[in-house]
Tab-separated table of C-alpha atoms in Angstrom:
chain	number	residue	atom	x	y	z
A	1	MET	CA	137.357	154.704	-0.284
A	2	ARG	CA	135.996	154.455	-3.813
A	3	ASP	CA	138.955	154.983	-6.498
A	4	ASP	CA	138.365	156.234	-9.852
A	5	GLY	CA	138.736	152.553	-11.377
A	6	ASP	CA	135.692	151.655	-9.492
A	7	LEU	CA	133.656	154.386	-10.679
A	8	GLU	CA	134.427	153.924	-14.292
A	9	ALA	CA	133.356	150.123	-13.883
A	10	LEU	CA	130.101	151.291	-12.225
A	11	ASP	CA	129.620	153.597	-15.105
A	12	GLN	CA	129.909	150.841	-17.666
A	13	VAL	CA	127.353	148.390	-15.790
A	14	ASN	CA	124.811	151.078	-15.122
A	15	TRP	CA	124.896	152.811	-18.722
A	16	ILE	CA	125.857	150.231	-21.203
A	17	THR	CA	123.723	147.457	-19.985
A	18	PRO	CA	120.344	149.481	-20.317
A	19	GLN	CA	121.382	150.628	-23.660
A	20	ARG	CA	121.214	146.668	-24.461
A	21	THR	CA	117.966	145.833	-22.947
A	22	HIS	CA	116.409	149.080	-23.383
A	23	LEU	CA	114.889	148.667	-19.923
A	24	PRO	CA	115.235	150.751	-16.953
A	25	LEU	CA	116.855	147.943	-14.495
A	26	ARG	CA	116.377	148.481	-10.702
A	27	ARG	CA	119.927	149.259	-9.637
A	28	THR	CA	121.279	146.771	-7.058
A	29	PRO	CA	123.294	148.404	-4.389
A	30	LEU	CA	127.079	148.075	-5.022
A	31	SER	CA	129.700	147.356	-2.573
A	32	TYR	CA	132.987	149.348	-3.224
A	33	ASP	CA	135.129	147.723	-0.628
A	34	SER	CA	137.053	145.751	-3.404
A	35	LYS	CA	137.338	145.136	-7.069
A	36	THR	CA	136.340	141.702	-6.293
A	37	SER	CA	132.723	142.611	-4.893
A	38	LEU	CA	132.214	145.060	-7.973
A	39	TYR	CA	133.155	142.287	-10.335
A	40	LEU	CA	130.247	139.848	-8.644
A	41	GLN	CA	127.835	143.016	-8.844
A	42	ALA	CA	128.685	143.346	-12.601
A	43	ILE	CA	127.967	139.427	-13.154
A	44	ARG	CA	124.233	139.850	-11.283
A	45	VAL	CA	123.287	142.510	-13.606
A	46	GLU	CA	124.600	140.899	-16.551
A	47	ALA	CA	122.403	137.848	-15.769
A	48	ARG	CA	119.301	139.844	-15.841
A	49	THR	CA	120.279	141.218	-19.212
A	50	ILE	CA	117.221	140.143	-21.841
A	51	LYS	CA	118.647	139.302	-25.333
A	52	PRO	CA	117.811	141.927	-28.072
A	53	GLY	CA	114.570	140.486	-29.680
A	54	SER	CA	113.336	138.564	-27.023
A	55	LEU	CA	111.080	141.368	-25.415
A	56	GLU	CA	109.406	142.055	-28.835
A	57	ASN	CA	108.443	137.845	-29.208
A	58	MET	CA	107.271	138.042	-25.460
A	59	GLU	CA	104.991	141.173	-26.126
A	60	GLN	CA	103.539	139.254	-29.250
A	61	ARG	CA	102.771	136.161	-27.488
A	62	GLN	CA	101.099	138.325	-24.521
A	63	SER	CA	99.001	140.012	-27.355
A	64	LYS	CA	97.918	136.866	-29.013
A	65	GLY	CA	97.028	135.471	-25.781
A	66	ARG	CA	94.888	138.422	-24.840
A	67	ARG	CA	93.546	138.569	-28.199
A	68	ALA	CA	92.302	134.535	-28.037
A	69	LEU	CA	90.852	135.513	-24.488
A	70	ARG	CA	89.004	138.135	-25.775
A	71	ILE	CA	87.492	135.935	-28.765
A	72	ALA	CA	86.788	133.336	-26.279
A	73	ARG	CA	85.023	135.538	-24.190
A	74	LYS	CA	82.843	137.086	-26.868
A	75	THR	CA	82.149	133.597	-28.103
A	76	GLY	CA	80.989	132.627	-24.818
A	77	ILE	CA	78.653	135.594	-24.461
A	78	GLY	CA	77.568	134.795	-27.769
A	79	ILE	CA	76.449	131.254	-27.287
A	80	ALA	CA	74.940	131.930	-23.868
A	81	THR	CA	72.663	134.920	-25.516
A	82	VAL	CA	71.409	132.584	-28.265
A	83	LEU	CA	70.694	129.973	-25.828
A	84	VAL	CA	68.587	132.304	-23.777
A	85	ILE	CA	66.754	133.716	-26.853
A	86	LEU	CA	66.129	130.221	-27.960
A	87	GLY	CA	65.021	129.253	-24.367
A	88	VAL	CA	62.767	132.079	-24.222
A	89	THR	CA	61.364	131.985	-27.459
A	90	GLY	CA	60.672	128.135	-26.973
A	91	ALA	CA	58.953	128.894	-23.586
A	92	SER	CA	56.769	131.275	-25.040
A	93	TRP	CA	55.869	129.350	-27.797
A	94	ASN	CA	54.895	126.344	-25.710
A	95	PHE	CA	52.844	128.517	-23.476
A	96	LEU	CA	51.082	130.453	-26.018
A	97	ALA	CA	50.032	127.060	-28.110
A	98	THR	CA	49.029	125.146	-24.677
A	99	ARG	CA	46.934	128.250	-23.736
A	100	HIS	CA	45.321	128.385	-27.327
A	101	ASP	CA	44.809	124.669	-27.381
A	102	ARG	CA	43.163	124.859	-23.732
A	103	LYS	CA	40.812	127.961	-24.795
A	104	ALA	CA	40.151	126.455	-28.231
A	105	ASN	CA	38.892	123.137	-26.555
A	106	PRO	CA	37.418	123.822	-23.287
A	107	PRO	CA	36.648	120.212	-21.502
A	108	PRO	CA	33.366	118.280	-21.911
A	109	GLY	CA	31.270	117.768	-18.725
A	110	HIS	CA	31.344	119.900	-15.462
A	111	ILE	CA	33.749	121.715	-13.430
A	112	TYR	CA	32.882	121.338	-9.882
A	113	ASP	CA	34.210	122.985	-6.704
A	114	VAL	CA	36.171	120.567	-4.424
A	115	ASN	CA	37.661	121.810	-1.447
A	116	GLY	CA	38.148	125.326	-3.062
A	117	HIS	CA	39.621	123.808	-6.009
A	118	ALA	CA	38.323	122.802	-9.575
A	119	MET	CA	37.772	119.366	-10.399
A	120	HIS	CA	36.870	118.269	-13.956
A	121	LEU	CA	34.312	115.434	-14.389
A	122	TYR	CA	32.734	114.302	-17.726
A	123	CYS	CA	29.685	111.812	-17.523
A	124	THR	CA	27.853	110.713	-20.489
A	125	GLY	CA	24.835	108.096	-20.838
A	126	GLU	CA	22.110	106.912	-18.399
A	127	GLY	CA	21.541	103.934	-15.897
A	128	SER	CA	23.064	102.319	-12.928
A	129	PRO	CA	25.270	101.423	-11.425
A	130	THR	CA	27.245	104.494	-12.615
A	131	VAL	CA	31.279	103.696	-13.773
A	132	ILE	CA	33.671	105.736	-12.674
A	133	LEU	CA	37.052	105.488	-14.850
A	134	GLU	CA	40.212	105.997	-12.755
A	135	SER	CA	43.215	106.956	-14.819
A	136	GLY	CA	46.903	105.473	-14.289
A	137	ARG	CA	49.631	107.926	-13.085
A	138	GLY	CA	50.115	110.929	-15.521
A	139	ASP	CA	46.953	110.344	-17.467
A	140	ASP	CA	43.848	112.656	-17.662
A	141	PHE	CA	40.467	111.446	-18.755
A	142	THR	CA	41.151	111.456	-22.406
A	143	VAL	CA	42.733	108.021	-21.936
A	144	TRP	CA	39.260	106.589	-21.763
A	145	GLY	CA	38.206	107.679	-25.117
A	146	LYS	CA	37.966	104.187	-26.963
A	147	VAL	CA	35.758	102.834	-24.155
A	148	GLN	CA	33.563	105.634	-22.454
A	149	PRO	CA	31.280	106.080	-25.657
A	150	ALA	CA	30.666	102.354	-25.898
A	151	LEU	CA	30.030	101.924	-22.130
A	152	SER	CA	27.883	104.922	-22.199
A	153	ARG	CA	25.194	102.566	-24.068
A	154	VAL	CA	25.162	100.345	-21.426
A	155	THR	CA	25.246	102.515	-18.550
A	156	ARG	CA	26.152	105.986	-16.996
A	157	THR	CA	29.998	106.336	-17.260
A	158	CYS	CA	32.030	109.056	-15.917
A	159	SER	CA	35.732	109.775	-16.411
A	160	TYR	CA	37.503	112.587	-14.390
A	161	ASP	CA	40.678	114.383	-13.921
A	162	ARG	CA	42.613	114.014	-10.620
A	163	ALA	CA	43.885	117.132	-8.897
A	164	GLY	CA	46.529	118.556	-10.901
A	165	PHE	CA	45.953	116.836	-14.247
A	166	GLY	CA	43.967	117.603	-17.355
A	167	TRP	CA	41.398	120.378	-16.275
A	168	SER	CA	41.551	119.913	-12.716
A	169	ASP	CA	43.466	122.316	-10.227
A	170	PRO	CA	46.161	120.858	-7.914
A	171	GLN	CA	45.116	120.299	-4.577
A	172	PRO	CA	47.527	120.898	-1.437
A	173	GLY	CA	48.288	118.149	0.916
A	174	ALA	CA	49.853	114.686	0.113
A	175	ARG	CA	49.134	112.778	-3.302
A	176	ASP	CA	48.752	109.247	-1.857
A	177	GLY	CA	45.626	106.774	-2.276
A	178	LEU	CA	44.083	107.933	0.361
A	179	HIS	CA	43.952	111.519	-0.189
A	180	ILE	CA	43.212	110.911	-3.825
A	181	ALA	CA	40.165	108.558	-2.758
A	182	ASP	CA	38.640	111.571	-0.347
A	183	GLN	CA	39.061	113.983	-3.181
A	184	LEU	CA	37.258	111.442	-5.717
A	185	HIS	CA	34.601	111.015	-3.006
A	186	ALA	CA	33.907	114.686	-2.297
A	187	LEU	CA	33.606	115.263	-6.063
A	188	LEU	CA	30.842	112.476	-6.493
A	189	ILE	CA	29.083	114.029	-3.695
A	190	LYS	CA	29.224	117.299	-5.407
A	191	ALA	CA	28.064	115.709	-8.689
A	192	GLY	CA	25.264	114.136	-7.112
A	193	ILE	CA	26.368	110.588	-7.525
A	194	THR	CA	25.393	108.915	-4.309
A	195	THR	CA	24.445	105.331	-5.282
A	196	PRO	CA	27.192	102.706	-5.226
A	197	VAL	CA	29.578	102.846	-8.370
A	198	VAL	CA	31.694	100.798	-10.485
A	199	LEU	CA	35.239	101.747	-9.945
A	200	ALA	CA	37.439	100.957	-13.055
A	201	GLY	CA	41.129	102.052	-12.487
A	202	HIS	CA	44.053	101.474	-14.635
A	203	SER	CA	47.677	101.022	-13.571
A	204	ALA	CA	48.174	102.917	-10.246
A	205	GLY	CA	44.357	104.087	-10.859
A	206	GLY	CA	43.437	100.280	-9.976
A	207	LEU	CA	45.512	100.637	-6.848
A	208	TYR	CA	43.534	103.744	-5.934
A	209	ALA	CA	40.085	102.111	-6.836
A	210	ARG	CA	40.862	99.344	-4.452
A	211	ILE	CA	41.792	101.976	-1.706
A	212	TYR	CA	38.511	103.659	-2.242
A	213	ALA	CA	36.769	100.240	-1.944
A	214	SER	CA	38.420	99.758	1.222
A	215	LYS	CA	37.763	103.385	2.651
A	216	PHE	CA	34.112	103.944	1.079
A	217	PRO	CA	32.667	100.136	0.933
A	218	GLN	CA	29.225	101.252	0.947
A	219	GLY	CA	29.765	103.326	-2.145
A	220	VAL	CA	31.323	100.688	-4.238
A	221	ALA	CA	29.191	98.058	-6.219
A	222	GLY	CA	32.158	96.278	-8.190
A	223	LEU	CA	35.831	96.783	-9.263
A	224	VAL	CA	37.240	96.571	-12.577
A	225	LEU	CA	41.293	96.399	-12.419
A	226	VAL	CA	42.774	97.226	-15.478
A	227	ASP	CA	46.118	95.952	-15.505
A	228	ALA	CA	46.282	97.300	-12.189
A	229	SER	CA	49.556	98.051	-10.082
A	230	THR	CA	50.023	95.822	-7.099
A	231	PRO	CA	50.968	97.288	-3.506
A	232	ILE	CA	53.313	94.318	-3.035
A	233	PRO	CA	55.263	93.806	-6.251
A	234	LEU	CA	57.120	90.579	-6.867
A	235	PRO	CA	60.943	90.310	-7.349
A	236	SER	CA	61.750	91.409	-10.947
A	237	PRO	CA	64.945	91.929	-12.886
A	238	PRO	CA	66.761	95.111	-12.431
A	239	PHE	CA	65.532	96.717	-15.796
A	240	ALA	CA	61.943	96.797	-14.427
A	241	SER	CA	62.679	98.266	-11.146
A	242	ALA	CA	64.844	101.098	-12.983
A	243	MET	CA	62.062	101.857	-15.246
A	244	ASP	CA	59.833	102.832	-12.057
A	245	GLU	CA	62.811	104.713	-10.598
A	246	HIS	CA	63.470	108.367	-11.569
A	247	SER	CA	65.931	110.696	-10.138
A	248	ASN	CA	65.180	114.487	-9.807
A	249	ALA	CA	67.487	115.176	-12.437
A	250	GLU	CA	65.542	113.097	-14.841
A	251	PHE	CA	62.417	114.953	-13.753
A	252	MET	CA	63.973	118.221	-14.260
A	253	PHE	CA	65.316	117.124	-17.512
A	254	VAL	CA	61.834	116.171	-18.735
A	255	LYS	CA	60.389	119.065	-17.484
A	256	ALA	CA	62.580	121.526	-18.970
A	257	THR	CA	62.168	120.028	-22.439
A	258	VAL	CA	58.516	120.543	-22.046
A	259	ALA	CA	58.517	124.030	-20.711
A	260	LEU	CA	61.183	124.996	-23.422
A	261	GLY	CA	59.428	123.825	-26.311
A	262	VAL	CA	61.664	121.095	-27.259
A	263	ALA	CA	59.172	118.317	-26.906
A	264	ARG	CA	56.748	120.525	-28.910
A	265	LEU	CA	59.563	120.993	-31.677
A	266	MET	CA	59.664	117.186	-31.900
A	267	GLY	CA	55.991	116.708	-32.265
A	268	GLN	CA	55.261	115.288	-29.041
A	269	CYS	CA	52.759	117.613	-28.000
A	270	ASP	CA	50.427	117.094	-31.012
A	271	ALA	CA	50.679	113.209	-31.158
A	272	VAL	CA	47.237	111.731	-31.153
A	273	PRO	CA	46.906	107.904	-30.570
A	274	LYS	CA	44.968	106.230	-33.415
A	275	GLY	CA	41.441	106.121	-32.631
A	276	LEU	CA	41.493	109.008	-30.343
A	277	GLU	CA	40.869	111.558	-33.049
A	278	ALA	CA	37.558	113.127	-31.317
A	279	TYR	CA	39.602	113.880	-28.361
A	280	ALA	CA	42.686	115.565	-30.429
A	281	GLY	CA	41.877	118.921	-28.929
A	282	TRP	CA	41.751	117.931	-25.352
A	283	ILE	CA	44.705	115.768	-25.684
A	284	LYS	CA	46.804	118.552	-27.389
A	285	GLY	CA	45.770	121.004	-24.796
A	286	SER	CA	47.113	118.898	-21.914
A	287	ALA	CA	49.764	117.076	-23.554
A	288	CYS	CA	52.502	119.823	-22.885
A	289	ASP	CA	51.041	121.790	-20.133
A	290	TYR	CA	54.247	121.534	-17.975
A	291	PRO	CA	52.876	122.227	-14.474
A	292	GLN	CA	51.195	118.907	-14.656
A	293	LEU	CA	54.681	117.347	-14.521
A	294	ASP	CA	54.704	118.654	-10.866
A	295	GLU	CA	51.714	116.831	-10.063
A	296	TYR	CA	53.215	113.405	-11.599
A	297	VAL	CA	56.387	113.708	-9.295
A	298	ARG	CA	54.063	114.461	-6.263
A	299	GLU	CA	52.007	111.171	-6.805
A	300	TYR	CA	55.431	109.400	-7.517
A	301	ARG	CA	56.961	110.388	-4.794
A	302	ALA	CA	53.900	109.236	-2.752
A	303	THR	CA	54.134	105.524	-4.376
A	304	ASP	CA	55.448	103.891	-1.170
A	305	ASP	CA	52.799	105.477	1.073
A	306	SER	CA	50.173	104.277	-1.570
A	307	HIS	CA	51.431	100.755	-1.759
A	308	GLY	CA	51.356	100.583	1.960
A	309	GLN	CA	47.646	101.849	2.105
A	310	GLY	CA	46.689	99.273	-0.767
A	311	ALA	CA	48.424	96.316	1.304
A	312	LYS	CA	46.011	96.799	4.340
A	313	THR	CA	42.856	96.711	2.029
A	314	GLY	CA	40.854	93.711	1.294
A	315	PRO	CA	39.366	91.041	0.986
A	316	PHE	CA	36.076	92.152	0.054
A	317	GLY	CA	33.760	89.651	0.614
A	318	ASN	CA	31.547	88.711	-2.493
A	319	LEU	CA	32.230	92.303	-4.237
A	320	PRO	CA	32.193	91.620	-7.837
A	321	ILE	CA	35.823	92.146	-9.208
A	322	LEU	CA	36.941	92.109	-12.820
A	323	VAL	CA	40.789	91.813	-13.319
A	324	LEU	CA	41.809	92.664	-16.771
A	325	SER	CA	45.527	91.714	-17.561
A	326	GLN	CA	47.829	92.418	-20.270
A	327	ASP	CA	49.223	89.657	-22.492
A	328	PRO	CA	51.844	87.531	-20.593
A	329	LYS	CA	53.398	86.688	-24.074
A	330	TRP	CA	53.442	90.430	-25.075
A	331	ALA	CA	56.616	91.284	-26.966
A	332	ILE	CA	59.529	93.426	-25.844
A	333	PRO	CA	58.519	96.971	-26.963
A	334	ASP	CA	60.894	98.678	-29.433
A	335	PHE	CA	62.177	101.210	-27.202
A	336	LEU	CA	63.250	98.432	-24.759
A	337	SER	CA	64.685	95.940	-27.296
A	338	LYS	CA	68.326	96.954	-26.908
A	339	ARG	CA	68.359	97.499	-23.042
A	340	VAL	CA	66.409	94.246	-22.384
A	341	THR	CA	67.371	90.508	-22.682
A	342	GLN	CA	64.781	87.976	-23.630
A	343	LYS	CA	65.561	86.142	-20.322
A	344	ASP	CA	64.898	89.038	-18.160
A	345	TRP	CA	61.881	90.092	-20.172
A	346	LEU	CA	60.353	86.636	-19.526
A	347	TRP	CA	60.986	86.939	-15.979
A	348	ALA	CA	59.507	90.347	-15.659
A	349	SER	CA	56.165	89.071	-17.711
A	350	THR	CA	55.829	86.086	-15.349
A	351	ALA	CA	56.093	88.179	-12.135
A	352	HIS	CA	53.633	90.506	-13.375
A	353	ASP	CA	51.222	87.790	-14.436
A	354	GLN	CA	51.329	86.401	-10.950
A	355	GLU	CA	50.889	89.902	-9.359
A	356	GLN	CA	47.733	90.015	-11.695
A	357	ALA	CA	46.440	86.629	-10.789
A	358	ALA	CA	46.615	87.251	-6.776
A	359	TYR	CA	43.918	89.956	-7.528
A	360	LEU	CA	41.481	86.939	-7.800
A	361	GLN	CA	42.075	86.332	-3.878
A	362	LEU	CA	40.182	89.723	-3.064
A	363	SER	CA	36.950	88.537	-3.589
A	364	THR	CA	34.828	85.494	-3.681
A	365	ASN	CA	33.146	86.726	-6.764
A	366	SER	CA	36.160	87.456	-8.980
A	367	ARG	CA	37.278	86.659	-12.323
A	368	ARG	CA	40.237	87.403	-14.662
A	369	VAL	CA	40.602	88.051	-18.448
A	370	ILE	CA	43.880	88.260	-20.310
A	371	ALA	CA	43.768	90.690	-23.084
A	372	THR	CA	45.943	88.769	-26.070
A	373	GLY	CA	47.905	90.901	-28.316
A	374	SER	CA	47.665	93.816	-25.754
A	375	GLY	CA	50.427	95.854	-23.510
A	376	HIS	CA	49.683	97.791	-20.511
A	377	TYR	CA	47.239	100.067	-22.031
A	378	ILE	CA	44.464	97.739	-22.477
A	379	GLN	CA	41.679	100.297	-22.747
A	380	ILE	CA	43.585	101.620	-25.779
A	381	GLU	CA	45.071	98.459	-27.401
A	382	ARG	CA	42.058	96.104	-26.448
A	383	PRO	CA	39.110	98.205	-25.802
A	384	ASP	CA	36.818	95.935	-27.222
A	385	VAL	CA	37.878	93.221	-24.292
A	386	MET	CA	37.391	96.051	-21.795
A	387	ILE	CA	33.984	97.010	-23.139
A	388	GLN	CA	32.609	93.295	-23.335
A	389	GLU	CA	33.819	92.390	-19.889
A	390	THR	CA	32.767	95.336	-18.040
A	391	THR	CA	29.393	95.210	-19.890
A	392	THR	CA	29.103	91.416	-18.638
A	393	LEU	CA	30.139	92.872	-15.220
A	394	ILE	CA	27.300	95.704	-14.983
A	395	ARG	CA	24.659	92.976	-16.038
A	396	GLN	CA	25.877	90.905	-13.183
A	397	ILE	CA	25.725	93.609	-10.727
A	398	ARG	CA	22.141	94.327	-11.769
A	399	SER	CA	20.773	90.915	-11.059
A	400	THR	CA	18.749	90.565	-7.992
A	401	ASN	CA	20.880	88.327	-6.042
A	402	VAL	CA	24.689	89.046	-6.958
A	403	SER	CA	25.933	86.485	-4.369
A	404	THR	CA	24.347	83.581	-6.504
A	405	ALA	CA	26.014	84.671	-9.908
A	406	VAL	CA	28.438	82.216	-11.712
A	407	ILE	CA	31.987	82.586	-10.354
A	408	LYS	CA	34.839	81.932	-12.758
A	409	ARG	CA	38.013	81.904	-10.871
A	410	GLN	CA	40.227	80.792	-13.707
A	411	PRO	CA	41.483	83.356	-16.231
A	412	VAL	CA	39.529	83.724	-19.536
A	413	VAL	CA	41.872	84.701	-22.487
A	414	ALA	CA	40.127	86.985	-24.648
A	415	ASP	CA	41.159	86.398	-28.233
A	416	SER	CA	42.263	89.030	-30.825
A	417	LYS	CA	39.647	90.571	-32.694
């Protein structure tokens, strides 16, 4: 039974303690069997007692924490909102500027329907054989702006935009060399160019020209390989391979900088190489047309297939072939100076020079010219060399008996102007 002393102690626990803590405590059931058990229960309750002032400090800390979270959340939302606004503004700016440049500068030449898709061909001059200029990966017809006007005074010269580049629509299917050759062949037929042509291809365009010549041998009168890519690359230092290998993340980053107007803000969309001022409007209209980056990626991913197709071509008998090569002594470009050692650069240059020399084996009527002082873009850095040597090739082809023309198998060095 509970005696009066136990009840008095219980009252002290349940009434005096709440007044000290100012909290409604959950009452722990007490045992009234003995004073000892009552004493232990009182100690348990006392251990839960909060000292005066502790609660206020806790509430203040919690309040500051909630306030900091609210500030952080609002700041994050604000930054995200600003980024979205900037992104939309940049994308709109790039889209409208590109559309304006393209509308203000319609492409020269003609647009032909090829397999239900538009393809752009720009021909100037008169004469035979017609020279067809095949650009490297990612380039359009404007890359030939320094050589086409001069070659047009010698013979009919045509540049064009591969599917998806410049003013040509993308086309479905693979973007390997065989498909590209088929589309070029269809374009030439549409344009009424049915006589054998001289194909001049730069970089990857040289590889495509080689594949075209193998697939349509009766339609080719000669080849000009302008520092053309090789289907069987020689071993080269790691940096050279890294320059040719790109991840999906890299492509996405580049496309984002173009699509969101970052490249335009940096002036990259309005940059016109010296000597191509007459092509400025077309260059600006195409430079930051970001869907073209998708076509670049498609061609890039078909590189292995194109290399395999190119490796199965040739030799081409006595087909006149002109090999134009960059200077093997060309200095390390500024953008690579901090990433490449002189030893590795020499290794890469030597391998590239050997690859270029191997092109002489494609024909018994081949010759090679090294454009001193020029890098990869010979048609821009040494257009005089390409104009002069291509003119010589055309005159050779026009001779009545090509097979008896003088053959120069050793490389000719074209001195700087």
